[in-house]
Structures are given as C-alpha cells and as structure tokens.
Amino acid sequence: MPSFSTFLSSLDSDVGKRGKQFEIFVKWFLKNDPEWSTQVESIWLWDEYPNRWGPDCGVDLIFRHKNGEIWAVQSKCYDPKYSITKQDVDKFLSESNRAGIDKRLLIATTDGLGANAKQVCDAQDKKVVRYLLSNFENSDVDYPA
C-alpha cells in the first residue's frame, strides 16, 4: 500500500498541473476514505457542479453531505514545509460565504497554518473544517500508486 508521501511524489512537478491533479485526487479521496465516505453523498469538481455561480474563484469542489448540507472545499497541494497564509484562504472564504453553502473544508498537503490564516478560519460564521497532512498520513485509505 503506497503511503501518502509516495502518492504525492507521483504528481506532476508543474505547480498548475499538480494542483489540478490534487483536486481530482481530493474528489476520489472523499469518496474512498473510510471516514469521509460515510459522510459524502455526492461530490463535484467545481466545473462539474450543476449549481456553480461562476468561474473558479477559490472553491475547488462541492459536496453534499449525507445530512443534506452543502460543503465548499478548497484543496491546497503545497510543500509540506509551507504554512498556509491568510492570503491563501481569503478568496475561498469570501467566495464560499454565500447562501447555499453550509460548511467548508480546507484540505491541504501541509500541517502548517499561519496564525492569521488560523484566526480568520476560526472566526467564520460558517465552520471551516481542516484536513491536513497529518490527517492524510493517519488515514486508513489505500492511496493510489
């Protein structure tokens, strides 16, 4: 069974391509992870989402929770040593702070979260759940080779 780090190393070295590959992986992951698969009813990449309100401005995926809630997802495929900044999450928080979105998920390949990013995520009226590198490393999912 490949580790998460082995899987990450298989992604393209081009940052743009790597980010898109990671978004596709996140869709797969949320449907296949033993924990998330019990919660996710339907999931779409942003461009597939039938109710999208415009171009991609920070929301990478949308999923419908089995309880009916709609979650906006931002995926960040960053170097594990990088700390997510407030600027990195501002567009996502702004774009997903609208009617029709119940909760938000920030999913990233780093455990680093800058103090200002943490503060702004924690201060949101709509909850921002974080799923970070250590969560991936502790998941019981069989990562693709």
PDB file of N, CA, C and O in Angstrom, residues 88-130:
ATOM      1  N   ASP A  88      -3.783  32.997   1.280  1.00  0.00           N
ATOM      2  CA  ASP A  88      -4.070  31.735   0.591  1.00  0.00           C
ATOM      3  C   ASP A  88      -5.534  31.317   0.737  1.00  0.00           C
ATOM      4  O   ASP A  88      -6.058  30.596  -0.113  1.00  0.00           O
ATOM      5  N   VAL A  89      -6.191  31.711   1.822  1.00  0.00           N
ATOM      6  CA  VAL A  89      -7.564  31.272   2.069  1.00  0.00           C
ATOM      7  C   VAL A  89      -8.609  32.365   1.864  1.00  0.00           C
ATOM      8  O   VAL A  89      -9.809  32.072   1.845  1.00  0.00           O
ATOM      9  N   ASP A  90      -8.197  33.616   1.696  1.00  0.00           N
ATOM     10  CA  ASP A  90      -9.154  34.719   1.605  1.00  0.00           C
ATOM     11  C   ASP A  90     -10.182  34.548   0.486  1.00  0.00           C
ATOM     12  O   ASP A  90     -11.377  34.744   0.704  1.00  0.00           O
ATOM     13  N   LYS A  91      -9.736  34.216  -0.734  1.00  0.00           N
ATOM     14  CA  LYS A  91     -10.678  34.051  -1.854  1.00  0.00           C
ATOM     15  C   LYS A  91     -11.678  32.941  -1.556  1.00  0.00           C
ATOM     16  O   LYS A  91     -12.871  33.085  -1.817  1.00  0.00           O
ATOM     17  N   PHE A  92     -11.189  31.833  -1.018  1.00  0.00           N
ATOM     18  CA  PHE A  92     -12.063  30.705  -0.692  1.00  0.00           C
ATOM     19  C   PHE A  92     -13.113  31.114   0.333  1.00  0.00           C
ATOM     20  O   PHE A  92     -14.306  30.839   0.167  1.00  0.00           O
ATOM     21  N   LEU A  93     -12.687  31.773   1.389  1.00  0.00           N
ATOM     22  CA  LEU A  93     -13.628  32.170   2.442  1.00  0.00           C
ATOM     23  C   LEU A  93     -14.648  33.167   1.917  1.00  0.00           C
ATOM     24  O   LEU A  93     -15.839  33.063   2.216  1.00  0.00           O
ATOM     25  N   SER A  94     -14.202  34.110   1.113  1.00  0.00           N
ATOM     26  CA  SER A  94     -15.103  35.094   0.538  1.00  0.00           C
ATOM     27  C   SER A  94     -16.104  34.446  -0.420  1.00  0.00           C
ATOM     28  O   SER A  94     -17.302  34.694  -0.345  1.00  0.00           O
ATOM     29  N   GLU A  95     -15.602  33.617  -1.305  1.00  0.00           N
ATOM     30  CA  GLU A  95     -16.443  33.000  -2.338  1.00  0.00           C
ATOM     31  C   GLU A  95     -17.447  32.006  -1.756  1.00  0.00           C
ATOM     32  O   GLU A  95     -18.550  31.849  -2.271  1.00  0.00           O
ATOM     33  N   SER A  96     -17.081  31.331  -0.682  1.00  0.00           N
ATOM     34  CA  SER A  96     -17.961  30.305  -0.107  1.00  0.00           C
ATOM     35  C   SER A  96     -18.862  30.846   0.997  1.00  0.00           C
ATOM     36  O   SER A  96     -19.648  30.112   1.578  1.00  0.00           O
ATOM     37  N   ASN A  97     -18.774  32.134   1.267  1.00  0.00           N
ATOM     38  CA  ASN A  97     -19.602  32.756   2.295  1.00  0.00           C
ATOM     39  C   ASN A  97     -20.881  33.278   1.650  1.00  0.00           C
ATOM     40  O   ASN A  97     -21.103  34.477   1.548  1.00  0.00           O
ATOM     41  N   ARG A  98     -21.709  32.366   1.211  1.00  0.00           N
ATOM     42  CA  ARG A  98     -22.934  32.731   0.495  1.00  0.00           C
ATOM     43  C   ARG A  98     -24.034  31.755   0.844  1.00  0.00           C
ATOM     44  O   ARG A  98     -23.770  30.659   1.345  1.00  0.00           O
ATOM     45  N   ALA A  99     -25.250  32.158   0.544  1.00  0.00           N
ATOM     46  CA  ALA A  99     -26.390  31.270   0.757  1.00  0.00           C
ATOM     47  C   ALA A  99     -26.184  30.005  -0.070  1.00  0.00           C
ATOM     48  O   ALA A  99     -25.644  30.049  -1.177  1.00  0.00           O
ATOM     49  N   GLY A 100     -26.576  28.888   0.485  1.00  0.00           N
ATOM     50  CA  GLY A 100     -26.437  27.618  -0.210  1.00  0.00           C
ATOM     51  C   GLY A 100     -25.211  26.831   0.206  1.00  0.00           C
ATOM     52  O   GLY A 100     -25.106  25.651  -0.115  1.00  0.00           O
ATOM     53  N   ILE A 101     -24.284  27.469   0.885  1.00  0.00           N
ATOM     54  CA  ILE A 101     -23.106  26.776   1.419  1.00  0.00           C
ATOM     55  C   ILE A 101     -23.270  26.718   2.932  1.00  0.00           C
ATOM     56  O   ILE A 101     -23.461  27.735   3.584  1.00  0.00           O
ATOM     57  N   ASP A 102     -23.210  25.496   3.468  1.00  0.00           N
ATOM     58  CA  ASP A 102     -23.412  25.314   4.907  1.00  0.00           C
ATOM     59  C   ASP A 102     -22.101  25.244   5.691  1.00  0.00           C
ATOM     60  O   ASP A 102     -21.992  25.800   6.778  1.00  0.00           O
ATOM     61  N   LYS A 103     -21.127  24.537   5.138  1.00  0.00           N
ATOM     62  CA  LYS A 103     -19.828  24.371   5.813  1.00  0.00           C
ATOM     63  C   LYS A 103     -18.741  24.380   4.768  1.00  0.00           C
ATOM     64  O   LYS A 103     -19.001  24.281   3.562  1.00  0.00           O
ATOM     65  N   ARG A 104     -17.498  24.445   5.277  1.00  0.00           N
ATOM     66  CA  ARG A 104     -16.359  24.497   4.378  1.00  0.00           C
ATOM     67  C   ARG A 104     -15.270  23.552   4.855  1.00  0.00           C
ATOM     68  O   ARG A 104     -15.130  23.305   6.050  1.00  0.00           O
ATOM     69  N   LEU A 105     -14.516  23.053   3.885  1.00  0.00           N
ATOM     70  CA  LEU A 105     -13.413  22.136   4.163  1.00  0.00           C
ATOM     71  C   LEU A 105     -12.162  22.682   3.488  1.00  0.00           C
ATOM     72  O   LEU A 105     -12.149  22.902   2.278  1.00  0.00           O
ATOM     73  N   LEU A 106     -11.135  22.907   4.287  1.00  0.00           N
ATOM     74  CA  LEU A 106      -9.809  23.254   3.779  1.00  0.00           C
ATOM     75  C   LEU A 106      -8.979  21.989   3.884  1.00  0.00           C
ATOM     76  O   LEU A 106      -8.763  21.470   4.979  1.00  0.00           O
ATOM     77  N   ILE A 107      -8.556  21.464   2.741  1.00  0.00           N
ATOM     78  CA  ILE A 107      -7.821  20.198   2.715  1.00  0.00           C
ATOM     79  C   ILE A 107      -6.469  20.463   2.057  1.00  0.00           C
ATOM     80  O   ILE A 107      -6.404  21.041   0.975  1.00  0.00           O
ATOM     81  N   ALA A 108      -5.379  20.110   2.759  1.00  0.00           N
ATOM     82  CA  ALA A 108      -4.055  20.527   2.296  1.00  0.00           C
ATOM     83  C   ALA A 108      -2.981  19.503   2.608  1.00  0.00           C
ATOM     84  O   ALA A 108      -3.121  18.678   3.511  1.00  0.00           O
ATOM     85  N   THR A 109      -1.884  19.622   1.873  1.00  0.00           N
ATOM     86  CA  THR A 109      -0.744  18.702   1.990  1.00  0.00           C
ATOM     87  C   THR A 109       0.320  19.236   2.934  1.00  0.00           C
ATOM     88  O   THR A 109       1.479  18.839   2.845  1.00  0.00           O
ATOM     89  N   THR A 110      -0.054  20.114   3.819  1.00  0.00           N
ATOM     90  CA  THR A 110       0.839  20.652   4.839  1.00  0.00           C
ATOM     91  C   THR A 110       0.074  20.731   6.153  1.00  0.00           C
ATOM     92  O   THR A 110      -1.151  20.844   6.143  1.00  0.00           O
ATOM     93  N   ASP A 111       0.795  20.664   7.252  1.00  0.00           N
ATOM     94  CA  ASP A 111       0.180  20.909   8.559  1.00  0.00           C
ATOM     95  C   ASP A 111       0.347  22.364   8.970  1.00  0.00           C
ATOM     96  O   ASP A 111      -0.226  22.801   9.963  1.00  0.00           O
ATOM     97  N   GLY A 112       1.137  23.109   8.204  1.00  0.00           N
ATOM     98  CA  GLY A 112       1.407  24.497   8.536  1.00  0.00           C
ATOM     99  C   GLY A 112       0.213  25.393   8.249  1.00  0.00           C
ATOM    100  O   GLY A 112      -0.331  25.383   7.145  1.00  0.00           O
ATOM    101  N   LEU A 113      -0.197  26.136   9.247  1.00  0.00           N
ATOM    102  CA  LEU A 113      -1.284  27.099   9.109  1.00  0.00           C
ATOM    103  C   LEU A 113      -0.855  28.344   9.873  1.00  0.00           C
ATOM    104  O   LEU A 113      -0.713  28.303  11.100  1.00  0.00           O
ATOM    105  N   GLY A 114      -0.608  29.408   9.137  1.00  0.00           N
ATOM    106  CA  GLY A 114      -0.155  30.645   9.762  1.00  0.00           C
ATOM    107  C   GLY A 114      -1.168  31.178  10.769  1.00  0.00           C
ATOM    108  O   GLY A 114      -2.366  30.877  10.688  1.00  0.00           O
ATOM    109  N   ALA A 115      -0.696  31.971  11.706  1.00  0.00           N
ATOM    110  CA  ALA A 115      -1.554  32.496  12.771  1.00  0.00           C
ATOM    111  C   ALA A 115      -2.731  33.289  12.223  1.00  0.00           C
ATOM    112  O   ALA A 115      -3.872  33.143  12.698  1.00  0.00           O
ATOM    113  N   ASN A 116      -2.501  34.128  11.212  1.00  0.00           N
ATOM    114  CA  ASN A 116      -3.593  34.924  10.649  1.00  0.00           C
ATOM    115  C   ASN A 116      -4.586  34.058   9.878  1.00  0.00           C
ATOM    116  O   ASN A 116      -5.794  34.301   9.923  1.00  0.00           O
ATOM    117  N   ALA A 117      -4.097  33.034   9.187  1.00  0.00           N
ATOM    118  CA  ALA A 117      -4.994  32.111   8.482  1.00  0.00           C
ATOM    119  C   ALA A 117      -5.845  31.341   9.486  1.00  0.00           C
ATOM    120  O   ALA A 117      -7.055  31.171   9.295  1.00  0.00           O
ATOM    121  N   LYS A 118      -5.236  30.883  10.558  1.00  0.00           N
ATOM    122  CA  LYS A 118      -5.969  30.160  11.593  1.00  0.00           C
ATOM    123  C   LYS A 118      -7.034  31.064  12.217  1.00  0.00           C
ATOM    124  O   LYS A 118      -8.186  30.670  12.373  1.00  0.00           O
ATOM    125  N   GLN A 119      -6.648  32.280  12.532  1.00  0.00           N
ATOM    126  CA  GLN A 119      -7.574  33.220  13.168  1.00  0.00           C
ATOM    127  C   GLN A 119      -8.775  33.500  12.270  1.00  0.00           C
ATOM    128  O   GLN A 119      -9.911  33.466  12.721  1.00  0.00           O
ATOM    129  N   VAL A 120      -8.537  33.754  10.976  1.00  0.00           N
ATOM    130  CA  VAL A 120      -9.652  34.083  10.085  1.00  0.00           C
ATOM    131  C   VAL A 120     -10.546  32.858   9.854  1.00  0.00           C
ATOM    132  O   VAL A 120     -11.760  32.986   9.764  1.00  0.00           O
ATOM    133  N   CYS A 121      -9.966  31.672   9.790  1.00  0.00           N
ATOM    134  CA  CYS A 121     -10.785  30.453   9.638  1.00  0.00           C
ATOM    135  C   CYS A 121     -11.624  30.209  10.892  1.00  0.00           C
ATOM    136  O   CYS A 121     -12.809  29.875  10.798  1.00  0.00           O
ATOM    137  N   ASP A 122     -11.012  30.383  12.051  1.00  0.00           N
ATOM    138  CA  ASP A 122     -11.732  30.145  13.313  1.00  0.00           C
ATOM    139  C   ASP A 122     -12.837  31.172  13.550  1.00  0.00           C
ATOM    140  O   ASP A 122     -13.794  30.894  14.266  1.00  0.00           O
ATOM    141  N   ALA A 123     -12.727  32.365  12.966  1.00  0.00           N
ATOM    142  CA  ALA A 123     -13.693  33.441  13.207  1.00  0.00           C
ATOM    143  C   ALA A 123     -14.897  33.404  12.265  1.00  0.00           C
ATOM    144  O   ALA A 123     -15.777  34.245  12.378  1.00  0.00           O
ATOM    145  N   GLN A 124     -14.941  32.452  11.363  1.00  0.00           N
ATOM    146  CA  GLN A 124     -16.033  32.397  10.389  1.00  0.00           C
ATOM    147  C   GLN A 124     -17.340  31.954  11.025  1.00  0.00           C
ATOM    148  O   GLN A 124     -17.359  31.095  11.908  1.00  0.00           O
ATOM    149  N   ASP A 125     -18.452  32.518  10.549  1.00  0.00           N
ATOM    150  CA  ASP A 125     -19.777  32.060  10.985  1.00  0.00           C
ATOM    151  C   ASP A 125     -20.049  30.647  10.466  1.00  0.00           C
ATOM    152  O   ASP A 125     -20.641  29.834  11.159  1.00  0.00           O
ATOM    153  N   LYS A 126     -19.626  30.387   9.234  1.00  0.00           N
ATOM    154  CA  LYS A 126     -19.766  29.047   8.658  1.00  0.00           C
ATOM    155  C   LYS A 126     -18.489  28.285   8.967  1.00  0.00           C
ATOM    156  O   LYS A 126     -17.396  28.716   8.584  1.00  0.00           O
ATOM    157  N   LYS A 127     -18.633  27.170   9.619  1.00  0.00           N
ATOM    158  CA  LYS A 127     -17.491  26.383  10.084  1.00  0.00           C
ATOM    159  C   LYS A 127     -16.537  26.039   8.944  1.00  0.00           C
ATOM    160  O   LYS A 127     -16.954  25.704   7.837  1.00  0.00           O
ATOM    161  N   VAL A 128     -15.237  26.117   9.249  1.00  0.00           N
ATOM    162  CA  VAL A 128     -14.180  25.702   8.325  1.00  0.00           C
ATOM    163  C   VAL A 128     -13.466  24.514   8.970  1.00  0.00           C
ATOM    164  O   VAL A 128     -12.726  24.666   9.929  1.00  0.00           O
ATOM    165  N   VAL A 129     -13.721  23.333   8.435  1.00  0.00           N
ATOM    166  CA  VAL A 129     -13.058  22.115   8.903  1.00  0.00           C
ATOM    167  C   VAL A 129     -11.723  22.032   8.181  1.00  0.00           C
ATOM    168  O   VAL A 129     -11.625  22.332   6.997  1.00  0.00           O
ATOM    169  N   ARG A 130     -10.685  21.625   8.915  1.00  0.00           N
ATOM    170  CA  ARG A 130      -9.360  21.488   8.314  1.00  0.00           C
ATOM    171  C   ARG A 130      -8.968  20.008   8.285  1.00  0.00           C
ATOM    172  O   ARG A 130      -9.102  19.303   9.276  1.00  0.00           O
TER     173      ARG A 130
END
